[in-house]
Amino acid sequence: MDQNAGGPVPIALRVNGQEREVRTEEETPLLYALRNHLGLKGTRFGCGLGLCGACFVLVDGHPTFSCDTPVWSLNGKEVTTIEGLGTAGESHPVTRAIAETQAAQCGYCVSGVVMAAAALLEENDNPSEDEVREALDRNLCRCGAHNRLVGAVLIAAAEMRAEAGR
């Protein structure tokens, strides 16, 4: 009988460009590994059901609900959290635009919104308003700040194009 069956196991993760290891149950949601094992508190727990987007991280560049993604499924994949998008001194353009326009209200959903918007702008640096709305469709903002968040993403897109000389 395997004495480790069902118990914590070491799981290797690549998070924000660094190799990391957590010792946990294989079915542990990525969100818990990030927050409780790696101390990355920027990713939020929202609904816990993969419905609201507050817990979005990027897995290989795609917005992914971290609350219902088991850590065992991330072998060989790159996980990017809000901490991986920038620093306080050099933040991501979406983060800057949201702060400068005061687009967020309570801020609880913001890390998930930033992750979804950053993924969009990585693929499309000149999105239409409709494309931004579609990209943020899986993000629930309980304060109703959606319109201001969409506007901030469009400002960030324009800033990114200007920085790139386009």
PDB file of N, CA and C in Angstrom, residues 25-100:
ATOM      1  N   GLU A  25      -2.159  18.592  -2.227  1.00  0.00           N
ATOM      2  CA  GLU A  25      -2.959  17.584  -2.919  1.00  0.00           C
ATOM      3  C   GLU A  25      -2.997  17.953  -4.405  1.00  0.00           C
ATOM      4  N   GLU A  26      -3.002  16.950  -5.274  1.00  0.00           N
ATOM      5  CA  GLU A  26      -3.006  17.229  -6.711  1.00  0.00           C
ATOM      6  C   GLU A  26      -4.256  17.981  -7.164  1.00  0.00           C
ATOM      7  N   GLU A  27      -5.360  17.770  -6.489  1.00  0.00           N
ATOM      8  CA  GLU A  27      -6.618  18.422  -6.878  1.00  0.00           C
ATOM      9  C   GLU A  27      -6.747  19.839  -6.326  1.00  0.00           C
ATOM     10  N   THR A  28      -5.761  20.302  -5.550  1.00  0.00           N
ATOM     11  CA  THR A  28      -5.820  21.656  -4.997  1.00  0.00           C
ATOM     12  C   THR A  28      -5.966  22.660  -6.132  1.00  0.00           C
ATOM     13  N   PRO A  29      -6.921  23.591  -6.010  1.00  0.00           N
ATOM     14  CA  PRO A  29      -7.047  24.612  -7.051  1.00  0.00           C
ATOM     15  C   PRO A  29      -5.792  25.487  -7.114  1.00  0.00           C
ATOM     16  N   LEU A  30      -5.449  25.882  -8.321  1.00  0.00           N
ATOM     17  CA  LEU A  30      -4.291  26.742  -8.529  1.00  0.00           C
ATOM     18  C   LEU A  30      -4.354  27.981  -7.637  1.00  0.00           C
ATOM     19  N   LEU A  31      -5.515  28.551  -7.469  1.00  0.00           N
ATOM     20  CA  LEU A  31      -5.667  29.750  -6.646  1.00  0.00           C
ATOM     21  C   LEU A  31      -5.094  29.552  -5.250  1.00  0.00           C
ATOM     22  N   TYR A  32      -5.382  28.413  -4.634  1.00  0.00           N
ATOM     23  CA  TYR A  32      -4.887  28.148  -3.278  1.00  0.00           C
ATOM     24  C   TYR A  32      -3.378  27.962  -3.276  1.00  0.00           C
ATOM     25  N   ALA A  33      -2.855  27.305  -4.305  1.00  0.00           N
ATOM     26  CA  ALA A  33      -1.396  27.135  -4.389  1.00  0.00           C
ATOM     27  C   ALA A  33      -0.720  28.495  -4.512  1.00  0.00           C
ATOM     28  N   LEU A  34      -1.299  29.370  -5.329  1.00  0.00           N
ATOM     29  CA  LEU A  34      -0.700  30.700  -5.510  1.00  0.00           C
ATOM     30  C   LEU A  34      -0.748  31.503  -4.212  1.00  0.00           C
ATOM     31  N   ARG A  35      -1.918  31.573  -3.617  1.00  0.00           N
ATOM     32  CA  ARG A  35      -2.101  32.430  -2.434  1.00  0.00           C
ATOM     33  C   ARG A  35      -1.487  31.818  -1.178  1.00  0.00           C
ATOM     34  N   ASN A  36      -1.768  30.532  -0.920  1.00  0.00           N
ATOM     35  CA  ASN A  36      -1.387  29.934   0.364  1.00  0.00           C
ATOM     36  C   ASN A  36       0.015  29.349   0.386  1.00  0.00           C
ATOM     37  N   HIS A  37       0.482  28.862  -0.753  1.00  0.00           N
ATOM     38  CA  HIS A  37       1.800  28.231  -0.783  1.00  0.00           C
ATOM     39  C   HIS A  37       2.876  29.165  -1.312  1.00  0.00           C
ATOM     40  N   LEU A  38       2.533  30.009  -2.276  1.00  0.00           N
ATOM     41  CA  LEU A  38       3.549  30.861  -2.901  1.00  0.00           C
ATOM     42  C   LEU A  38       3.437  32.322  -2.461  1.00  0.00           C
ATOM     43  N   GLY A  39       2.431  32.655  -1.681  1.00  0.00           N
ATOM     44  CA  GLY A  39       2.299  34.016  -1.149  1.00  0.00           C
ATOM     45  C   GLY A  39       1.949  35.067  -2.190  1.00  0.00           C
ATOM     46  N   LEU A  40       1.390  34.642  -3.305  1.00  0.00           N
ATOM     47  CA  LEU A  40       0.987  35.588  -4.351  1.00  0.00           C
ATOM     48  C   LEU A  40      -0.476  35.951  -4.115  1.00  0.00           C
ATOM     49  N   LYS A  41      -0.699  37.015  -3.390  1.00  0.00           N
ATOM     50  CA  LYS A  41      -2.045  37.356  -2.919  1.00  0.00           C
ATOM     51  C   LYS A  41      -2.846  38.237  -3.879  1.00  0.00           C
ATOM     52  N   GLY A  42      -2.264  38.609  -5.010  1.00  0.00           N
ATOM     53  CA  GLY A  42      -2.967  39.482  -5.950  1.00  0.00           C
ATOM     54  C   GLY A  42      -4.144  38.833  -6.644  1.00  0.00           C
ATOM     55  N   THR A  43      -4.108  37.532  -6.809  1.00  0.00           N
ATOM     56  CA  THR A  43      -5.210  36.802  -7.427  1.00  0.00           C
ATOM     57  C   THR A  43      -6.287  36.599  -6.374  1.00  0.00           C
ATOM     58  N   ARG A  44      -7.509  36.939  -6.721  1.00  0.00           N
ATOM     59  CA  ARG A  44      -8.606  36.941  -5.743  1.00  0.00           C
ATOM     60  C   ARG A  44      -9.507  35.722  -5.858  1.00  0.00           C
ATOM     61  N   PHE A  45     -10.074  35.351  -4.720  1.00  0.00           N
ATOM     62  CA  PHE A  45     -11.133  34.349  -4.691  1.00  0.00           C
ATOM     63  C   PHE A  45     -12.450  35.090  -4.884  1.00  0.00           C
ATOM     64  N   GLY A  46     -13.191  34.710  -5.892  1.00  0.00           N
ATOM     65  CA  GLY A  46     -14.489  35.349  -6.127  1.00  0.00           C
ATOM     66  C   GLY A  46     -15.604  34.394  -5.802  1.00  0.00           C
ATOM     67  N   CYS A  47     -16.085  33.690  -6.808  1.00  0.00           N
ATOM     68  CA  CYS A  47     -17.208  32.780  -6.621  1.00  0.00           C
ATOM     69  C   CYS A  47     -16.766  31.364  -6.260  1.00  0.00           C
ATOM     70  N   GLY A  48     -15.553  30.989  -6.632  1.00  0.00           N
ATOM     71  CA  GLY A  48     -15.082  29.631  -6.383  1.00  0.00           C
ATOM     72  C   GLY A  48     -15.647  28.606  -7.342  1.00  0.00           C
ATOM     73  N   LEU A  49     -16.383  29.063  -8.340  1.00  0.00           N
ATOM     74  CA  LEU A  49     -17.036  28.157  -9.286  1.00  0.00           C
ATOM     75  C   LEU A  49     -16.606  28.383 -10.730  1.00  0.00           C
ATOM     76  N   GLY A  50     -15.627  29.251 -10.948  1.00  0.00           N
ATOM     77  CA  GLY A  50     -15.202  29.546 -12.313  1.00  0.00           C
ATOM     78  C   GLY A  50     -16.245  30.332 -13.083  1.00  0.00           C
ATOM     79  N   LEU A  51     -16.883  31.269 -12.405  1.00  0.00           N
ATOM     80  CA  LEU A  51     -17.943  32.033 -13.067  1.00  0.00           C
ATOM     81  C   LEU A  51     -17.713  33.534 -13.104  1.00  0.00           C
ATOM     82  N   CYS A  52     -16.940  34.093 -12.179  1.00  0.00           N
ATOM     83  CA  CYS A  52     -16.904  35.559 -12.052  1.00  0.00           C
ATOM     84  C   CYS A  52     -15.628  36.213 -12.582  1.00  0.00           C
ATOM     85  N   GLY A  53     -14.556  35.473 -12.752  1.00  0.00           N
ATOM     86  CA  GLY A  53     -13.327  36.031 -13.322  1.00  0.00           C
ATOM     87  C   GLY A  53     -12.423  36.749 -12.338  1.00  0.00           C
ATOM     88  N   ALA A  54     -12.809  36.888 -11.086  1.00  0.00           N
ATOM     89  CA  ALA A  54     -11.948  37.563 -10.110  1.00  0.00           C
ATOM     90  C   ALA A  54     -10.623  36.816  -9.937  1.00  0.00           C
ATOM     91  N   CYS A  55     -10.622  35.527 -10.193  1.00  0.00           N
ATOM     92  CA  CYS A  55      -9.443  34.690  -9.969  1.00  0.00           C
ATOM     93  C   CYS A  55      -8.615  34.463 -11.229  1.00  0.00           C
ATOM     94  N   PHE A  56      -8.907  35.181 -12.296  1.00  0.00           N
ATOM     95  CA  PHE A  56      -8.185  34.946 -13.555  1.00  0.00           C
ATOM     96  C   PHE A  56      -6.679  35.095 -13.401  1.00  0.00           C
ATOM     97  N   VAL A  57      -5.967  34.126 -13.942  1.00  0.00           N
ATOM     98  CA  VAL A  57      -4.532  34.207 -14.186  1.00  0.00           C
ATOM     99  C   VAL A  57      -4.364  33.836 -15.657  1.00  0.00           C
ATOM    100  N   LEU A  58      -3.187  34.027 -16.175  1.00  0.00           N
ATOM    101  CA  LEU A  58      -2.926  33.587 -17.543  1.00  0.00           C
ATOM    102  C   LEU A  58      -2.203  32.251 -17.488  1.00  0.00           C
ATOM    103  N   VAL A  59      -2.692  31.287 -18.229  1.00  0.00           N
ATOM    104  CA  VAL A  59      -2.003  30.006 -18.402  1.00  0.00           C
ATOM    105  C   VAL A  59      -1.634  29.930 -19.880  1.00  0.00           C
ATOM    106  N   ASP A  60      -0.342  29.949 -20.123  1.00  0.00           N
ATOM    107  CA  ASP A  60       0.166  30.019 -21.497  1.00  0.00           C
ATOM    108  C   ASP A  60      -0.487  31.178 -22.257  1.00  0.00           C
ATOM    109  N   GLY A  61      -0.696  32.288 -21.558  1.00  0.00           N
ATOM    110  CA  GLY A  61      -1.212  33.501 -22.173  1.00  0.00           C
ATOM    111  C   GLY A  61      -2.718  33.622 -22.254  1.00  0.00           C
ATOM    112  N   HIS A  62      -3.447  32.606 -21.791  1.00  0.00           N
ATOM    113  CA  HIS A  62      -4.901  32.629 -21.890  1.00  0.00           C
ATOM    114  C   HIS A  62      -5.536  32.812 -20.510  1.00  0.00           C
ATOM    115  N   PRO A  63      -6.534  33.717 -20.395  1.00  0.00           N
ATOM    116  CA  PRO A  63      -7.215  33.873 -19.104  1.00  0.00           C
ATOM    117  C   PRO A  63      -7.815  32.543 -18.653  1.00  0.00           C
ATOM    118  N   THR A  64      -7.513  32.189 -17.411  1.00  0.00           N
ATOM    119  CA  THR A  64      -7.932  30.891 -16.870  1.00  0.00           C
ATOM    120  C   THR A  64      -8.431  31.090 -15.449  1.00  0.00           C
ATOM    121  N   PHE A  65      -9.569  30.489 -15.135  1.00  0.00           N
ATOM    122  CA  PHE A  65     -10.088  30.551 -13.769  1.00  0.00           C
ATOM    123  C   PHE A  65      -9.162  29.740 -12.866  1.00  0.00           C
ATOM    124  N   SER A  66      -8.496  30.384 -11.932  1.00  0.00           N
ATOM    125  CA  SER A  66      -7.580  29.645 -11.059  1.00  0.00           C
ATOM    126  C   SER A  66      -8.310  28.948  -9.919  1.00  0.00           C
ATOM    127  N   CYS A  67      -9.565  29.314  -9.675  1.00  0.00           N
ATOM    128  CA  CYS A  67     -10.300  28.703  -8.562  1.00  0.00           C
ATOM    129  C   CYS A  67     -10.755  27.289  -8.861  1.00  0.00           C
ATOM    130  N   ASP A  68     -10.836  26.924 -10.124  1.00  0.00           N
ATOM    131  CA  ASP A  68     -11.273  25.564 -10.438  1.00  0.00           C
ATOM    132  C   ASP A  68     -10.300  24.822 -11.364  1.00  0.00           C
ATOM    133  N   THR A  69      -9.064  25.302 -11.392  1.00  0.00           N
ATOM    134  CA  THR A  69      -8.033  24.626 -12.177  1.00  0.00           C
ATOM    135  C   THR A  69      -7.118  23.870 -11.215  1.00  0.00           C
ATOM    136  N   PRO A  70      -7.115  22.534 -11.255  1.00  0.00           N
ATOM    137  CA  PRO A  70      -6.264  21.786 -10.327  1.00  0.00           C
ATOM    138  C   PRO A  70      -4.783  21.935 -10.691  1.00  0.00           C
ATOM    139  N   VAL A  71      -3.934  22.008  -9.684  1.00  0.00           N
ATOM    140  CA  VAL A  71      -2.513  22.223  -9.933  1.00  0.00           C
ATOM    141  C   VAL A  71      -1.893  21.100 -10.753  1.00  0.00           C
ATOM    142  N   TRP A  72      -2.423  19.888 -10.648  1.00  0.00           N
ATOM    143  CA  TRP A  72      -1.823  18.777 -11.413  1.00  0.00           C
ATOM    144  C   TRP A  72      -1.872  19.044 -12.906  1.00  0.00           C
ATOM    145  N   SER A  73      -2.823  19.871 -13.364  1.00  0.00           N
ATOM    146  CA  SER A  73      -3.027  20.074 -14.800  1.00  0.00           C
ATOM    147  C   SER A  73      -2.071  21.098 -15.406  1.00  0.00           C
ATOM    148  N   LEU A  74      -1.180  21.660 -14.609  1.00  0.00           N
ATOM    149  CA  LEU A  74      -0.341  22.758 -15.090  1.00  0.00           C
ATOM    150  C   LEU A  74       1.086  22.350 -15.406  1.00  0.00           C
ATOM    151  N   ASN A  75       1.349  21.074 -15.439  1.00  0.00           N
ATOM    152  CA  ASN A  75       2.692  20.599 -15.750  1.00  0.00           C
ATOM    153  C   ASN A  75       3.135  21.112 -17.118  1.00  0.00           C
ATOM    154  N   GLY A  76       4.273  21.802 -17.142  1.00  0.00           N
ATOM    155  CA  GLY A  76       4.824  22.297 -18.394  1.00  0.00           C
ATOM    156  C   GLY A  76       4.191  23.575 -18.909  1.00  0.00           C
ATOM    157  N   LYS A  77       3.304  24.165 -18.144  1.00  0.00           N
ATOM    158  CA  LYS A  77       2.625  25.381 -18.591  1.00  0.00           C
ATOM    159  C   LYS A  77       3.132  26.593 -17.813  1.00  0.00           C
ATOM    160  N   GLU A  78       3.060  27.769 -18.428  1.00  0.00           N
ATOM    161  CA  GLU A  78       3.474  29.018 -17.790  1.00  0.00           C
ATOM    162  C   GLU A  78       2.256  29.689 -17.173  1.00  0.00           C
ATOM    163  N   VAL A  79       2.341  29.973 -15.891  1.00  0.00           N
ATOM    164  CA  VAL A  79       1.280  30.677 -15.185  1.00  0.00           C
ATOM    165  C   VAL A  79       1.754  32.104 -14.928  1.00  0.00           C
ATOM    166  N   THR A  80       0.930  33.065 -15.295  1.00  0.00           N
ATOM    167  CA  THR A  80       1.246  34.466 -15.013  1.00  0.00           C
ATOM    168  C   THR A  80       0.157  35.024 -14.118  1.00  0.00           C
ATOM    169  N   THR A  81       0.570  35.609 -13.005  1.00  0.00           N
ATOM    170  CA  THR A  81      -0.370  36.242 -12.090  1.00  0.00           C
ATOM    171  C   THR A  81      -0.266  37.753 -12.259  1.00  0.00           C
ATOM    172  N   ILE A  82      -1.109  38.470 -11.553  1.00  0.00           N
ATOM    173  CA  ILE A  82      -1.068  39.938 -11.615  1.00  0.00           C
ATOM    174  C   ILE A  82       0.315  40.441 -11.185  1.00  0.00           C
ATOM    175  N   GLU A  83       0.974  39.742 -10.281  1.00  0.00           N
ATOM    176  CA  GLU A  83       2.320  40.143  -9.850  1.00  0.00           C
ATOM    177  C   GLU A  83       3.323  40.013 -10.989  1.00  0.00           C
ATOM    178  N   GLY A  84       3.039  39.128 -11.932  1.00  0.00           N
ATOM    179  CA  GLY A  84       3.943  38.898 -13.046  1.00  0.00           C
ATOM    180  C   GLY A  84       3.792  39.898 -14.180  1.00  0.00           C
ATOM    181  N   LEU A  85       2.785  40.750 -14.105  1.00  0.00           N
ATOM    182  CA  LEU A  85       2.569  41.734 -15.173  1.00  0.00           C
ATOM    183  C   LEU A  85       3.323  43.033 -14.965  1.00  0.00           C
ATOM    184  N   GLY A  86       3.873  43.242 -13.798  1.00  0.00           N
ATOM    185  CA  GLY A  86       4.580  44.489 -13.562  1.00  0.00           C
ATOM    186  C   GLY A  86       4.836  44.696 -12.089  1.00  0.00           C
ATOM    187  N   THR A  87       5.355  45.855 -11.784  1.00  0.00           N
ATOM    188  CA  THR A  87       5.642  46.205 -10.391  1.00  0.00           C
ATOM    189  C   THR A  87       4.909  47.504 -10.067  1.00  0.00           C
ATOM    190  N   ALA A  88       4.972  47.907  -8.829  1.00  0.00           N
ATOM    191  CA  ALA A  88       4.343  49.171  -8.434  1.00  0.00           C
ATOM    192  C   ALA A  88       4.975  50.330  -9.191  1.00  0.00           C
ATOM    193  N   GLY A  89       6.275  50.276  -9.413  1.00  0.00           N
ATOM    194  CA  GLY A  89       6.980  51.344 -10.110  1.00  0.00           C
ATOM    195  C   GLY A  89       6.859  51.269 -11.619  1.00  0.00           C
ATOM    196  N   GLU A  90       6.613  50.069 -12.122  1.00  0.00           N
ATOM    197  CA  GLU A  90       6.506  49.865 -13.566  1.00  0.00           C
ATOM    198  C   GLU A  90       5.333  48.922 -13.836  1.00  0.00           C
ATOM    199  N   SER A  91       4.156  49.477 -13.722  1.00  0.00           N
ATOM    200  CA  SER A  91       2.963  48.636 -13.846  1.00  0.00           C
ATOM    201  C   SER A  91       2.565  48.449 -15.310  1.00  0.00           C
ATOM    202  N   HIS A  92       1.730  47.460 -15.527  1.00  0.00           N
ATOM    203  CA  HIS A  92       1.212  47.164 -16.865  1.00  0.00           C
ATOM    204  C   HIS A  92       0.331  48.341 -17.304  1.00  0.00           C
ATOM    205  N   PRO A  93       0.301  48.667 -18.597  1.00  0.00           N
ATOM    206  CA  PRO A  93      -0.531  49.780 -19.070  1.00  0.00           C
ATOM    207  C   PRO A  93      -2.006  49.672 -18.658  1.00  0.00           C
ATOM    208  N   VAL A  94      -2.557  48.468 -18.610  1.00  0.00           N
ATOM    209  CA  VAL A  94      -3.959  48.324 -18.192  1.00  0.00           C
ATOM    210  C   VAL A  94      -4.108  48.728 -16.732  1.00  0.00           C
ATOM    211  N   THR A  95      -3.180  48.298 -15.895  1.00  0.00           N
ATOM    212  CA  THR A  95      -3.227  48.661 -14.478  1.00  0.00           C
ATOM    213  C   THR A  95      -3.126  50.177 -14.325  1.00  0.00           C
ATOM    214  N   ARG A  96      -2.197  50.773 -15.057  1.00  0.00           N
ATOM    215  CA  ARG A  96      -2.031  52.245 -14.987  1.00  0.00           C
ATOM    216  C   ARG A  96      -3.300  52.968 -15.430  1.00  0.00           C
ATOM    217  N   ALA A  97      -3.877  52.529 -16.542  1.00  0.00           N
ATOM    218  CA  ALA A  97      -5.070  53.203 -17.067  1.00  0.00           C
ATOM    219  C   ALA A  97      -6.244  53.077 -16.094  1.00  0.00           C
ATOM    220  N   ILE A  98      -6.396  51.923 -15.482  1.00  0.00           N
ATOM    221  CA  ILE A  98      -7.486  51.745 -14.511  1.00  0.00           C
ATOM    222  C   ILE A  98      -7.270  52.665 -13.315  1.00  0.00           C
ATOM    223  N   ALA A  99      -6.028  52.762 -12.851  1.00  0.00           N
ATOM    224  CA  ALA A  99      -5.736  53.633 -11.703  1.00  0.00           C
ATOM    225  C   ALA A  99      -5.899  55.108 -12.078  1.00  0.00           C
ATOM    226  N   GLU A 100      -5.349  55.498 -13.227  1.00  0.00           N
ATOM    227  CA  GLU A 100      -5.388  56.915 -13.616  1.00  0.00           C
ATOM    228  C   GLU A 100      -6.810  57.408 -13.901  1.00  0.00           C
TER     229      GLU A 100
END
